[in-house]
Every structure is written in C-alpha cells, then in structure tokens.
Amino acid sequence: MRLVRGALSRFGGAGAGRASAGDAHPATGRTPPSRATAKTVALLAVSVGGYVWAAIVASAFYTNGGLLDPSGSDVGRIFVAAGEAFRAGRPVYTFGVEPFFYAPPIVLACALFSLLPYPVCFWTVVGANVASLRYIAGSWRGVGCTFWIVPFVAFLPWAGTLDLPMAAVIMLAIRRGYVVLPVFFGFMKFSPLLAIDPGRWRRTVLVIALGCLTTLPFLSLWQDWFGQLGRAATDPVGPLIPVSFAVRLPIGLLFVATRRPVFRAAGAAIATPAFYWHSLVLLLAPLALFWQTAGAPRRFGLGRSDAEDRSGLPPDVTTG
C-alpha cells in the first residue's frame, strides 16, 4: 500500500496526490499578495510621493532664483558672510539682519569655508543635508517617507540650515561614540555635546581644548561672542518656539541622565539654546533611534536594524 500510495502521489493519480501537486505548482492559480508585500508596496508609494513633494519644493527655489543667490540661504547670509567679514577685518558678531551666534572656532572654520566659490559652498551644505537625511532615515525609501513625517524637511537643504547634519551628529555620538563632530557642532549650538558618551570625557575635553587653541591669536572674538549671547538673551532673534531655554535645559539634562539612547537624543535636541520652529527636525534623531530599538524591520526604512554591527560602540548604545 505504501508503494502504491507513493506511486499515485508521484504521478498525480490520487486525490491527495492531486492536492499536493496543486500546492507544488502554484503557478496554475493566482495567489493573493502577502500582507508584507502589500505593506512594502504601500510604503514605496508613500516614499515616491515624498520625493515628488521634495521635487516641487526644489523647483520652487529654482524658479525663484534662490538656489545660488548668496542672500537666498543661510549659507550665504550667515556662514559665508561671517567668514568674509572676519577675513576683511570687519566685526563678525554684529546684531543686524542675520546675527552670527556661533563660537569663535566656527568663525575660523567659516573663514576657510568662504574661500571657496559660493556655488561650491552652497552645494556642499546641500550635500551634507542629503547625506544626513539618508543616515537618519536608514534607507532612500525612508528618506521619501521622512518628507511626509516632517513636511518642511524638504525646505531645509535649500535654506542652508544645518539642522539635519546636527541631528545626524547626535545619532553618531550615541550610536558610534563620535566625539569630534559633536564637539564641532557643540561650538555652534552647545547641545550636541550632551549626546557624547560620558565615558569619553577626556577625549571630549581634549578636542574642545584644541578647538579653543586655534583662536588664541583672536581672543577678542570670545569677548564679542559673549556680548552677542547677552544681546540674544534680552532680544531673541527669529521665529523661536515659545519655550525658554531655562525650561528646556533641565528637562534635556534629565533625559540625558537616563543614559538611554532615545532619551539622550531627545535631551540633546531640546536643549538647543535657540530652538527655532525648523529646529523641530532635530527630533528625528530620537525618533529614528526609537524605531531602531523598537525592532522595526530595516527594509521599511527609518533607522538601523538590530542586526547592525555595534562593535566598538559605548556599552549603553546597545540598551533600549
């Protein structure tokens, strides 16, 4: 009987054999798409829609002639302008239309940066924004979805802001234990320093000291900078979120003290001294880290998967 049953199933002569043959040849009948496939297609559609929105924004900047106009973005109005003012011997820390608030080491960096042709400066910042967004989102599909999560993200590369690079640097400090880049951005907005692993304080102090040493020939810049911060405290500039730094700083420090990646990133984000409305994009850093620690599949696109190699990371990075 076993021999007969086997022969029937092989040649399709029995009912059970016909059923198994049908299962073995699914091409004879249509099978409905799996739930995972449907979800993947839906996410792809959302991502493509996000890229369409980003293209519309980019075309608006292009048609208005604002892409390579030095007055059309922060690249020209702030970074290049500060560098040119320093090289020409003019005051950098003025309180005009676009005041400069970054620490003296950034002034020297801007002086070098402004030696480049303006189109190179502009596209360098745009490239840094795109690369940062790709790192935060974890995939190019995730980048498209991010344009829907925070719609004004599509404006930031063309506006010349460094919010996206700052969010990426916060994540690098938490995921990879980076020090140099968080210190560099810390000279800009202080709070990336909070994302640095406390166990790396010696290296952090060394990098800060080296940055300050570069300004020794220009010590008057520090006095001018402190004066600029004092003016900003009494006369805020720009569309700031109406929650004072005195309130956000202790909350941010409490978050950082938890030593949990998501809370560290959130604390570093909200402890930014001048928190503009576009600074809300910094919250993409804790969102991406939450997505990672929640175990979301990497193929869906925001953050890294748990399979990411974490060798060489600070111990607290691998904890939720």
mmCIF file of N, CA, C and O in Angstrom, residues 194-262:
data_model
loop_
_atom_site.group_PDB
_atom_site.id
_atom_site.type_symbol
_atom_site.label_atom_id
_atom_site.label_comp_id
_atom_site.label_asym_id
_atom_site.label_seq_id
_atom_site.Cartn_x
_atom_site.Cartn_y
_atom_site.Cartn_z
ATOM 1 N N LEU A 194 25.911 67.145 24.690
ATOM 2 C CA LEU A 194 25.181 66.308 25.640
ATOM 3 C C LEU A 194 25.001 64.881 25.130
ATOM 4 O O LEU A 194 24.735 63.976 25.922
ATOM 5 N N ALA A 195 25.138 64.694 23.820
ATOM 6 C CA ALA A 195 24.960 63.359 23.253
ATOM 7 C C ALA A 195 26.220 62.507 23.360
ATOM 8 O O ALA A 195 26.165 61.292 23.149
ATOM 9 N N ILE A 196 27.353 63.124 23.685
ATOM 10 C CA ILE A 196 28.613 62.388 23.767
ATOM 11 C C ILE A 196 28.591 61.465 24.979
ATOM 12 O O ILE A 196 28.117 61.843 26.055
ATOM 13 N N ASP A 197 29.098 60.261 24.812
ATOM 14 C CA ASP A 197 29.144 59.305 25.910
ATOM 15 C C ASP A 197 30.015 59.852 27.041
ATOM 16 O O ASP A 197 31.159 60.272 26.800
ATOM 17 N N PRO A 198 29.519 59.904 28.282
ATOM 18 C CA PRO A 198 30.300 60.451 29.395
ATOM 19 C C PRO A 198 31.637 59.745 29.596
ATOM 20 O O PRO A 198 32.598 60.349 30.091
ATOM 21 N N GLY A 199 31.718 58.477 29.201
ATOM 22 C CA GLY A 199 32.967 57.747 29.349
ATOM 23 C C GLY A 199 34.075 58.278 28.460
ATOM 24 O O GLY A 199 35.246 57.902 28.629
ATOM 25 N N ARG A 200 33.730 59.138 27.515
ATOM 26 C CA ARG A 200 34.719 59.702 26.607
ATOM 27 C C ARG A 200 35.007 61.167 26.941
ATOM 28 O O ARG A 200 35.344 61.954 26.062
ATOM 29 N N TRP A 201 34.889 61.514 28.196
ATOM 30 C CA TRP A 201 35.040 62.918 28.576
ATOM 31 C C TRP A 201 36.467 63.420 28.358
ATOM 32 O O TRP A 201 36.667 64.604 28.019
ATOM 33 N N ARG A 202 37.473 62.552 28.530
ATOM 34 C CA ARG A 202 38.848 63.010 28.329
ATOM 35 C C ARG A 202 39.075 63.427 26.872
ATOM 36 O O ARG A 202 39.659 64.482 26.599
ATOM 37 N N ARG A 203 38.633 62.582 25.964
ATOM 38 C CA ARG A 203 38.773 62.922 24.554
ATOM 39 C C ARG A 203 37.969 64.171 24.225
ATOM 40 O O ARG A 203 38.405 65.020 23.432
ATOM 41 N N THR A 204 36.787 64.292 24.829
ATOM 42 C CA THR A 204 35.952 65.467 24.578
ATOM 43 C C THR A 204 36.645 66.741 25.038
ATOM 44 O O THR A 204 36.690 67.747 24.303
ATOM 45 N N VAL A 205 37.196 66.711 26.226
ATOM 46 C CA VAL A 205 37.903 67.891 26.745
ATOM 47 C C VAL A 205 39.091 68.228 25.854
ATOM 48 O O VAL A 205 39.370 69.411 25.577
ATOM 49 N N LEU A 206 39.806 67.203 25.393
ATOM 50 C CA LEU A 206 40.962 67.438 24.526
ATOM 51 C C LEU A 206 40.547 68.111 23.221
ATOM 52 O O LEU A 206 41.179 69.079 22.777
ATOM 53 N N VAL A 207 39.474 67.619 22.600
ATOM 54 C CA VAL A 207 39.025 68.203 21.329
ATOM 55 C C VAL A 207 38.536 69.635 21.535
ATOM 56 O O VAL A 207 38.818 70.520 20.720
ATOM 57 N N ILE A 208 37.812 69.877 22.636
ATOM 58 C CA ILE A 208 37.365 71.250 22.924
ATOM 59 C C ILE A 208 38.569 72.168 23.118
ATOM 60 O O ILE A 208 38.609 73.291 22.597
ATOM 61 N N ALA A 209 39.563 71.669 23.849
ATOM 62 C CA ALA A 209 40.762 72.487 24.090
ATOM 63 C C ALA A 209 41.488 72.799 22.789
ATOM 64 O O ALA A 209 41.933 73.938 22.569
ATOM 65 N N LEU A 210 41.592 71.815 21.909
ATOM 66 C CA LEU A 210 42.261 72.055 20.628
ATOM 67 C C LEU A 210 41.489 73.077 19.800
ATOM 68 O O LEU A 210 42.086 73.944 19.134
ATOM 69 N N GLY A 211 40.156 72.984 19.845
ATOM 70 C CA GLY A 211 39.355 73.968 19.121
ATOM 71 C C GLY A 211 39.558 75.373 19.656
ATOM 72 O O GLY A 211 39.653 76.341 18.886
ATOM 73 N N CYS A 212 39.631 75.489 20.968
ATOM 74 C CA CYS A 212 39.844 76.811 21.572
ATOM 75 C C CYS A 212 41.248 77.337 21.293
ATOM 76 O O CYS A 212 41.446 78.556 21.131
ATOM 77 N N LEU A 213 42.242 76.433 21.237
ATOM 78 C CA LEU A 213 43.616 76.868 20.976
ATOM 79 C C LEU A 213 43.755 77.530 19.608
ATOM 80 O O LEU A 213 44.591 78.421 19.426
ATOM 81 N N THR A 214 42.952 77.115 18.647
ATOM 82 C CA THR A 214 43.036 77.727 17.321
ATOM 83 C C THR A 214 42.655 79.199 17.338
ATOM 84 O O THR A 214 42.996 79.937 16.420
ATOM 85 N N THR A 215 41.960 79.624 18.385
ATOM 86 C CA THR A 215 41.503 81.021 18.455
ATOM 87 C C THR A 215 42.429 81.907 19.282
ATOM 88 O O THR A 215 42.111 83.080 19.489
ATOM 89 N N LEU A 216 43.539 81.350 19.764
ATOM 90 C CA LEU A 216 44.437 82.152 20.609
ATOM 91 C C LEU A 216 44.866 83.474 19.955
ATOM 92 O O LEU A 216 44.928 84.506 20.640
ATOM 93 N N PRO A 217 45.174 83.497 18.667
ATOM 94 C CA PRO A 217 45.540 84.791 18.065
ATOM 95 C C PRO A 217 44.366 85.766 17.952
ATOM 96 O O PRO A 217 44.570 86.932 17.592
ATOM 97 N N PHE A 218 43.167 85.300 18.241
ATOM 98 C CA PHE A 218 41.975 86.138 18.047
ATOM 99 C C PHE A 218 41.103 86.101 19.299
ATOM 100 O O PHE A 218 39.894 85.878 19.237
ATOM 101 N N LEU A 219 41.708 86.320 20.451
ATOM 102 C CA LEU A 219 40.984 86.188 21.716
ATOM 103 C C LEU A 219 39.839 87.193 21.844
ATOM 104 O O LEU A 219 38.876 86.945 22.579
ATOM 105 N N SER A 220 39.942 88.303 21.144
ATOM 106 C CA SER A 220 38.859 89.300 21.238
ATOM 107 C C SER A 220 37.542 88.744 20.715
ATOM 108 O O SER A 220 36.465 89.249 21.070
ATOM 109 N N LEU A 221 37.627 87.705 19.883
ATOM 110 C CA LEU A 221 36.390 87.107 19.376
ATOM 111 C C LEU A 221 35.533 86.545 20.502
ATOM 112 O O LEU A 221 34.295 86.584 20.438
ATOM 113 N N TRP A 222 36.185 86.006 21.530
ATOM 114 C CA TRP A 222 35.429 85.433 22.640
ATOM 115 C C TRP A 222 34.649 86.508 23.387
ATOM 116 O O TRP A 222 33.484 86.300 23.744
ATOM 117 N N GLN A 223 35.272 87.644 23.611
ATOM 118 C CA GLN A 223 34.557 88.741 24.272
ATOM 119 C C GLN A 223 33.369 89.186 23.428
ATOM 120 O O GLN A 223 32.268 89.422 23.946
ATOM 121 N N ASP A 224 33.588 89.301 22.111
ATOM 122 C CA ASP A 224 32.490 89.696 21.221
ATOM 123 C C ASP A 224 31.374 88.647 21.221
ATOM 124 O O ASP A 224 30.193 88.988 21.168
ATOM 125 N N TRP A 225 31.773 87.375 21.289
ATOM 126 C CA TRP A 225 30.773 86.309 21.270
ATOM 127 C C TRP A 225 29.908 86.339 22.518
ATOM 128 O O TRP A 225 28.678 86.227 22.441
ATOM 129 N N PHE A 226 30.533 86.486 23.689
ATOM 130 C CA PHE A 226 29.755 86.556 24.926
ATOM 131 C C PHE A 226 28.812 87.753 24.910
ATOM 132 O O PHE A 226 27.671 87.678 25.390
ATOM 133 N N GLY A 227 29.276 88.869 24.354
ATOM 134 C CA GLY A 227 28.395 90.023 24.220
ATOM 135 C C GLY A 227 27.218 89.734 23.304
ATOM 136 O O GLY A 227 26.084 90.168 23.569
ATOM 137 N N GLN A 228 27.470 88.978 22.240
ATOM 138 C CA GLN A 228 26.400 88.610 21.312
ATOM 139 C C GLN A 228 25.361 87.729 21.993
ATOM 140 O O GLN A 228 24.151 87.906 21.805
ATOM 141 N N LEU A 229 25.832 86.785 22.802
ATOM 142 C CA LEU A 229 24.895 85.912 23.514
ATOM 143 C C LEU A 229 24.071 86.713 24.519
ATOM 144 O O LEU A 229 22.882 86.427 24.724
ATOM 145 N N GLY A 230 24.690 87.684 25.153
ATOM 146 C CA GLY A 230 23.958 88.530 26.094
ATOM 147 C C GLY A 230 22.858 89.312 25.401
ATOM 148 O O GLY A 230 21.733 89.425 25.925
ATOM 149 N N ARG A 231 23.153 89.845 24.216
ATOM 150 C CA ARG A 231 22.118 90.563 23.463
ATOM 151 C C ARG A 231 20.993 89.629 23.037
ATOM 152 O O ARG A 231 19.811 89.997 23.079
ATOM 153 N N ALA A 232 21.359 88.415 22.644
ATOM 154 C CA ALA A 232 20.333 87.461 22.208
ATOM 155 C C ALA A 232 19.418 87.063 23.362
ATOM 156 O O ALA A 232 18.234 86.772 23.161
ATOM 157 N N ALA A 233 19.963 87.033 24.584
ATOM 158 C CA ALA A 233 19.150 86.649 25.741
ATOM 159 C C ALA A 233 18.067 87.683 26.029
ATOM 160 O O ALA A 233 16.974 87.337 26.484
ATOM 161 N N THR A 234 18.388 88.939 25.767
ATOM 162 C CA THR A 234 17.413 90.004 26.049
ATOM 163 C C THR A 234 16.581 90.375 24.828
ATOM 164 O O THR A 234 15.494 90.940 24.968
ATOM 165 N N ASP A 235 17.089 90.051 23.639
ATOM 166 C CA ASP A 235 16.383 90.410 22.410
ATOM 167 C C ASP A 235 16.447 89.242 21.442
ATOM 168 O O ASP A 235 17.246 89.237 20.500
ATOM 169 N N PRO A 236 15.635 88.183 21.654
ATOM 170 C CA PRO A 236 15.693 86.989 20.807
ATOM 171 C C PRO A 236 15.453 87.323 19.337
ATOM 172 O O PRO A 236 14.708 88.248 19.002
ATOM 173 N N VAL A 237 16.098 86.531 18.475
ATOM 174 C CA VAL A 237 16.004 86.746 17.036
ATOM 175 C C VAL A 237 15.376 85.522 16.385
ATOM 176 O O VAL A 237 15.729 84.390 16.706
ATOM 177 N N GLY A 238 14.438 85.763 15.467
ATOM 178 C CA GLY A 238 13.889 84.669 14.684
ATOM 179 C C GLY A 238 12.617 84.087 15.279
ATOM 180 O O GLY A 238 12.220 84.408 16.412
ATOM 181 N N PRO A 239 11.980 83.186 14.515
ATOM 182 C CA PRO A 239 10.726 82.543 14.960
ATOM 183 C C PRO A 239 11.006 81.406 15.934
ATOM 184 O O PRO A 239 11.019 80.226 15.574
ATOM 185 N N LEU A 240 11.226 81.769 17.186
ATOM 186 C CA LEU A 240 11.568 80.776 18.208
ATOM 187 C C LEU A 240 10.315 80.102 18.755
ATOM 188 O O LEU A 240 9.241 80.715 18.848
ATOM 189 N N ILE A 241 10.458 78.839 19.133
ATOM 190 C CA ILE A 241 9.380 78.148 19.836
ATOM 191 C C ILE A 241 9.246 78.770 21.230
ATOM 192 O O ILE A 241 10.253 78.964 21.924
ATOM 193 N N PRO A 242 8.044 79.114 21.662
ATOM 194 C CA PRO A 242 7.868 79.874 22.914
ATOM 195 C C PRO A 242 8.040 79.032 24.178
ATOM 196 O O PRO A 242 7.178 79.027 25.059
ATOM 197 N N VAL A 243 9.144 78.306 24.262
ATOM 198 C CA VAL A 243 9.512 77.591 25.484
ATOM 199 C C VAL A 243 10.959 77.968 25.769
ATOM 200 O O VAL A 243 11.855 77.641 24.990
ATOM 201 N N SER A 244 11.191 78.663 26.868
ATOM 202 C CA SER A 244 12.505 79.240 27.114
ATOM 203 C C SER A 244 13.567 78.176 27.340
ATOM 204 O O SER A 244 13.276 77.045 27.752
ATOM 205 N N PHE A 245 14.809 78.566 27.095
ATOM 206 C CA PHE A 245 15.954 77.678 27.304
ATOM 207 C C PHE A 245 16.057 77.274 28.771
ATOM 208 O O PHE A 245 16.468 76.152 29.091
ATOM 209 N N ALA A 246 15.672 78.165 29.668
ATOM 210 C CA ALA A 246 15.729 77.855 31.096
ATOM 211 C C ALA A 246 14.793 76.715 31.470
ATOM 212 O O ALA A 246 15.020 76.015 32.459
ATOM 213 N N VAL A 247 13.751 76.507 30.694
ATOM 214 C CA VAL A 247 12.823 75.390 30.937
ATOM 215 C C VAL A 247 13.307 74.137 30.218
ATOM 216 O O VAL A 247 13.291 73.037 30.784
ATOM 217 N N ARG A 248 13.776 74.308 28.977
ATOM 218 C CA ARG A 248 14.160 73.141 28.180
ATOM 219 C C ARG A 248 15.454 72.507 28.674
ATOM 220 O O ARG A 248 15.620 71.280 28.595
ATOM 221 N N LEU A 249 16.401 73.316 29.169
ATOM 222 C CA LEU A 249 17.701 72.771 29.568
ATOM 223 C C LEU A 249 17.587 71.736 30.690
ATOM 224 O O LEU A 249 18.133 70.629 30.551
ATOM 225 N N PRO A 250 16.916 72.030 31.815
ATOM 226 C CA PRO A 250 16.844 70.996 32.860
ATOM 227 C C PRO A 250 16.106 69.738 32.413
ATOM 228 O O PRO A 250 16.472 68.623 32.806
ATOM 229 N N ILE A 251 15.095 69.896 31.570
ATOM 230 C CA ILE A 251 14.398 68.721 31.050
ATOM 231 C C ILE A 251 15.344 67.901 30.184
ATOM 232 O O ILE A 251 15.418 66.670 30.284
ATOM 233 N N GLY A 252 16.088 68.608 29.338
ATOM 234 C CA GLY A 252 17.049 67.914 28.492
ATOM 235 C C GLY A 252 18.114 67.199 29.295
ATOM 236 O O GLY A 252 18.498 66.063 28.976
ATOM 237 N N LEU A 253 18.603 67.820 30.350
ATOM 238 C CA LEU A 253 19.618 67.184 31.194
ATOM 239 C C LEU A 253 19.067 65.948 31.893
ATOM 240 O O LEU A 253 19.771 64.943 32.056
ATOM 241 N N LEU A 254 17.813 66.010 32.311
ATOM 242 C CA LEU A 254 17.188 64.831 32.928
ATOM 243 C C LEU A 254 17.096 63.678 31.926
ATOM 244 O O LEU A 254 17.354 62.518 32.262
ATOM 245 N N PHE A 255 16.729 64.005 30.698
ATOM 246 C CA PHE A 255 16.663 62.975 29.659
ATOM 247 C C PHE A 255 18.037 62.354 29.425
ATOM 248 O O PHE A 255 18.176 61.140 29.314
ATOM 249 N N VAL A 256 19.053 63.208 29.324
ATOM 250 C CA VAL A 256 20.404 62.714 29.061
ATOM 251 C C VAL A 256 20.882 61.831 30.217
ATOM 252 O O VAL A 256 21.580 60.825 30.014
ATOM 253 N N ALA A 257 20.505 62.195 31.441
ATOM 254 C CA ALA A 257 20.958 61.448 32.615
ATOM 255 C C ALA A 257 20.421 60.018 32.646
ATOM 256 O O ALA A 257 20.988 59.162 33.337
ATOM 257 N N THR A 258 19.374 59.726 31.892
ATOM 258 C CA THR A 258 18.856 58.356 31.861
ATOM 259 C C THR A 258 19.814 57.406 31.141
ATOM 260 O O THR A 258 19.724 56.190 31.331
ATOM 261 N N ARG A 259 20.694 57.950 30.318
ATOM 262 C CA ARG A 259 21.660 57.169 29.541
ATOM 263 C C ARG A 259 20.980 56.183 28.599
ATOM 264 O O ARG A 259 21.601 55.227 28.160
ATOM 265 N N ARG A 260 19.734 56.416 28.271
ATOM 266 C CA ARG A 260 19.041 55.600 27.279
ATOM 267 C C ARG A 260 19.155 56.313 25.937
ATOM 268 O O ARG A 260 18.963 57.533 25.851
ATOM 269 N N PRO A 261 19.470 55.614 24.857
ATOM 270 C CA PRO A 261 19.725 56.269 23.576
ATOM 271 C C PRO A 261 18.627 57.220 23.128
ATOM 272 O O PRO A 261 18.911 58.355 22.719
ATOM 273 N N VAL A 262 17.378 56.783 23.183
ATOM 274 C CA VAL A 262 16.289 57.638 22.711
ATOM 275 C C VAL A 262 16.189 58.906 23.555
ATOM 276 O O VAL A 262 16.062 60.027 23.022
#
